[in-house]
mmCIF file of C-alpha atoms in Angstrom:
data_model
loop_
_atom_site.group_PDB
_atom_site.id
_atom_site.type_symbol
_atom_site.label_atom_id
_atom_site.label_comp_id
_atom_site.label_asym_id
_atom_site.label_seq_id
_atom_site.Cartn_x
_atom_site.Cartn_y
_atom_site.Cartn_z
ATOM 1 C CA MET A 31 -14.899 -19.502 10.031
ATOM 2 C CA PRO A 32 -13.176 -16.333 8.266
ATOM 3 C CA ASP A 33 -10.952 -16.601 5.628
ATOM 4 C CA SER A 34 -7.448 -15.960 6.755
ATOM 5 C CA SER A 35 -5.303 -15.757 3.409
ATOM 6 C CA PRO A 36 -3.840 -12.190 2.962
ATOM 7 C CA VAL A 37 -5.685 -9.638 0.876
ATOM 8 C CA GLU A 38 -3.904 -7.304 -1.829
ATOM 9 C CA LEU A 39 -4.353 -3.813 -0.814
ATOM 10 C CA MET A 40 -1.915 -2.406 -3.326
ATOM 11 C CA SER A 41 -0.356 -4.180 -6.544
ATOM 12 C CA LEU A 42 1.733 -1.891 -8.671
ATOM 13 C CA THR A 43 3.535 -4.299 -10.800
ATOM 14 C CA ASP A 44 4.365 -4.364 -14.810
ATOM 15 C CA GLY A 45 4.963 -8.312 -14.842
ATOM 16 C CA GLU A 46 8.432 -7.859 -14.286
ATOM 17 C CA GLN A 47 8.777 -5.891 -11.142
ATOM 18 C CA GLY A 48 6.627 -4.357 -8.713
ATOM 19 C CA VAL A 49 5.403 -3.021 -5.087
ATOM 20 C CA SER A 50 2.715 -4.771 -3.187
ATOM 21 C CA VAL A 51 0.891 -4.147 0.122
ATOM 22 C CA ARG A 52 -0.690 -7.528 1.609
ATOM 23 C CA VAL A 53 -3.055 -7.212 4.569
ATOM 24 C CA VAL A 54 -1.878 -10.360 6.551
ATOM 25 C CA GLU A 55 -4.457 -10.059 9.473
ATOM 26 C CA GLY A 56 -6.720 -8.067 11.376
ATOM 27 C CA MET A 57 -6.084 -7.561 14.830
ATOM 28 C CA SER A 58 -8.437 -6.828 17.508
ATOM 29 C CA PHE A 59 -7.529 -5.406 20.986
ATOM 30 C CA SER A 60 -10.634 -3.721 22.133
ATOM 31 C CA GLY A 61 -13.018 -6.629 22.470
ATOM 32 C CA THR A 62 -15.543 -5.778 20.063
ATOM 33 C CA ALA A 63 -16.469 -7.190 16.571
ATOM 34 C CA ARG A 64 -14.305 -4.920 14.540
ATOM 35 C CA TYR A 65 -10.563 -4.720 14.132
ATOM 36 C CA ASP A 66 -8.287 -2.185 15.627
ATOM 37 C CA THR A 67 -5.366 -2.507 13.180
ATOM 38 C CA LEU A 68 -4.370 -4.269 10.201
ATOM 39 C CA ARG A 69 -0.886 -6.490 10.154
ATOM 40 C CA ALA A 70 0.308 -5.704 6.703
ATOM 41 C CA GLU A 71 3.474 -5.951 4.542
ATOM 42 C CA ILE A 72 4.891 -4.209 1.896
ATOM 43 C CA VAL A 73 6.770 -6.340 -0.823
ATOM 44 C CA VAL A 74 9.089 -4.960 -3.103
ATOM 45 C CA ASP A 75 9.921 -7.749 -6.134
ATOM 46 C CA THR A 76 12.552 -6.947 -8.916
ATOM 47 C CA ALA A 77 15.116 -8.481 -10.470
ATOM 48 C CA PHE A 78 17.714 -6.616 -9.075
ATOM 49 C CA VAL A 79 16.413 -6.402 -5.264
ATOM 50 C CA SER A 80 13.547 -8.368 -3.343
ATOM 51 C CA GLY A 81 12.337 -7.419 0.329
ATOM 52 C CA ARG A 82 9.562 -7.176 2.630
ATOM 53 C CA VAL A 83 8.889 -4.842 5.610
ATOM 54 C CA GLU A 84 6.127 -5.313 8.128
ATOM 55 C CA LEU A 85 3.736 -2.363 8.867
ATOM 56 C CA TYR A 86 0.353 -1.900 10.959
ATOM 57 C CA LEU A 87 -2.709 -0.210 9.349
ATOM 58 C CA ASN A 88 -5.629 1.475 10.684
ATOM 59 C CA ALA A 89 -8.799 2.911 9.374
ATOM 60 C CA TYR A 90 -7.463 6.608 8.893
ATOM 61 C CA ASP A 91 -4.582 5.022 6.963
ATOM 62 C CA LEU A 92 -6.933 3.252 4.529
ATOM 63 C CA ASP A 93 -8.624 6.894 4.281
ATOM 64 C CA GLY A 94 -5.104 8.080 3.427
ATOM 65 C CA TRP A 95 -4.548 5.177 0.700
ATOM 66 C CA ALA A 96 -7.997 6.408 -0.574
ATOM 67 C CA GLU A 97 -6.925 10.041 -0.955
ATOM 68 C CA VAL A 98 -3.691 8.910 -2.738
ATOM 69 C CA LEU A 99 -5.594 6.898 -5.096
ATOM 70 C CA GLU A 100 -7.642 10.121 -6.236
ATOM 71 C CA SER A 101 -4.321 11.981 -6.620
ATOM 72 C CA VAL A 102 -2.347 9.684 -8.706
ATOM 73 C CA ALA A 103 -5.358 8.862 -10.927
ATOM 74 C CA ALA A 104 -5.346 12.458 -11.651
ATOM 75 C CA GLY A 105 -1.629 12.549 -12.599
ATOM 76 C CA GLU A 106 -0.415 13.835 -9.439
ATOM 77 C CA LYS A 107 2.316 12.665 -7.309
ATOM 78 C CA ALA A 108 1.259 11.625 -3.829
ATOM 79 C CA THR A 109 2.824 9.934 -0.889
ATOM 80 C CA TRP A 110 1.176 7.597 1.700
ATOM 81 C CA LEU A 111 1.834 6.571 5.423
ATOM 82 C CA GLU A 112 3.808 10.103 6.062
ATOM 83 C CA SER A 113 3.290 9.869 9.897
ATOM 84 C CA GLY A 114 6.739 8.625 10.447
ATOM 85 C CA ARG A 115 5.499 5.411 12.370
ATOM 86 C CA SER A 116 5.903 2.940 9.350
ATOM 87 C CA PRO A 117 7.388 2.889 5.942
ATOM 88 C CA ARG A 118 6.053 5.450 3.585
ATOM 89 C CA ILE A 119 5.344 5.018 0.142
ATOM 90 C CA MET A 120 5.668 7.626 -2.765
ATOM 91 C CA ILE A 121 4.014 7.255 -6.263
ATOM 92 C CA ASP A 122 4.860 9.244 -9.079
ATOM 93 C CA PRO A 123 2.748 8.482 -12.032
ATOM 94 C CA THR A 124 4.067 11.740 -14.283
ATOM 95 C CA ASP A 125 6.118 10.931 -17.161
ATOM 96 C CA GLU A 126 8.711 13.953 -15.873
ATOM 97 C CA ASN A 127 10.638 11.456 -13.211
ATOM 98 C CA GLU A 128 14.144 10.027 -14.350
ATOM 99 C CA SER A 129 12.636 6.505 -15.904
ATOM 100 C CA GLY A 130 10.099 8.352 -17.772
ATOM 101 C CA CYS A 131 7.239 5.892 -16.319
ATOM 102 C CA THR A 132 5.349 5.271 -12.971
ATOM 103 C CA GLU A 133 7.577 5.074 -10.178
ATOM 104 C CA VAL A 134 6.798 3.567 -6.729
ATOM 105 C CA SER A 135 9.373 4.533 -4.051
ATOM 106 C CA VAL A 136 9.202 2.424 -0.719
ATOM 107 C CA TYR A 137 10.981 4.726 2.398
ATOM 108 C CA ASP A 138 11.792 2.243 5.424
ATOM 109 C CA VAL A 139 12.077 5.154 7.421
ATOM 110 C CA THR A 140 11.253 3.296 10.830
ATOM 111 C CA GLY A 141 13.830 0.560 10.344
ATOM 112 C CA SER A 142 16.948 -0.004 7.615
ATOM 113 C CA GLN A 143 16.524 3.474 6.502
ATOM 114 C CA VAL A 144 16.936 2.019 2.856
ATOM 115 C CA VAL A 145 14.762 3.588 -0.076
ATOM 116 C CA VAL A 146 13.904 1.615 -3.107
ATOM 117 C CA THR A 147 12.149 2.769 -6.086
ATOM 118 C CA VAL A 148 10.834 0.745 -8.685
ATOM 119 C CA PRO A 149 9.891 2.054 -12.189
ATOM 120 C CA LEU A 150 6.847 0.466 -13.912
ATOM 121 C CA MET A 151 6.296 0.006 -17.819
ATOM 122 C CA ASP A 152 2.763 -0.118 -17.429
ATOM 123 C CA ARG A 153 0.380 2.255 -16.510
ATOM 124 C CA PRO A 154 -1.380 0.901 -13.071
ATOM 125 C CA ASP A 155 -5.175 0.167 -13.112
ATOM 126 C CA TRP A 156 -6.094 3.021 -10.443
ATOM 127 C CA ASP A 157 -9.996 1.773 -10.511
ATOM 128 C CA ALA A 158 -8.559 -1.689 -9.576
ATOM 129 C CA HIS A 159 -6.875 -0.378 -7.083
ATOM 130 C CA ARG A 160 -9.987 1.185 -5.624
ATOM 131 C CA GLN A 161 -11.878 -2.025 -5.909
ATOM 132 C CA MET A 162 -8.794 -3.836 -3.863
ATOM 133 C CA LEU A 163 -9.233 -0.988 -0.944
ATOM 134 C CA THR A 164 -13.054 -1.742 -0.991
ATOM 135 C CA LEU A 165 -12.547 -5.687 -0.589
ATOM 136 C CA VAL A 166 -10.150 -4.949 2.452
ATOM 137 C CA ARG A 167 -12.388 -2.430 3.958
ATOM 138 C CA ASN A 168 -15.542 -5.029 3.531
ATOM 139 C CA ARG A 169 -13.338 -8.102 4.958
ATOM 140 C CA PHE A 170 -11.548 -6.062 7.872
ATOM 141 C CA GLU A 171 -14.258 -3.918 9.362
ATOM 142 C CA LEU A 172 -11.993 -1.203 11.415
ATOM 143 C CA GLU A 173 -12.635 0.783 14.808
ATOM 144 C CA ARG A 174 -12.168 4.453 14.378
#
């Protein structure tokens, strides 16, 4: 029986607050051994505000996350999930923003219209996030 526990795709935290994306389950509609989509959730957790929003990811979204990881590892701002069909995440790893540290913003463009920005005092480990992406891709083989 396949493991049914959620898998972290992203976990940007400084120990006090953070933003994560958890893959909850793979969903198959085509009748093949591969998944058509992944049901996931974005979780924001701070002392000031906490919340979650559901989203669905496909193989192209995971490709986009890989591209975002390359950009932010190079010190550039990047946005993930810009299609307008789901919430989007913007990551600013530069020191030039208002907080002076890495900022992660979640835009719930399809639901509440709320935007939350979480500053992270610790620098994210982008290599660890590449490993999380590999784990998700290996566990949930997606149709293209």
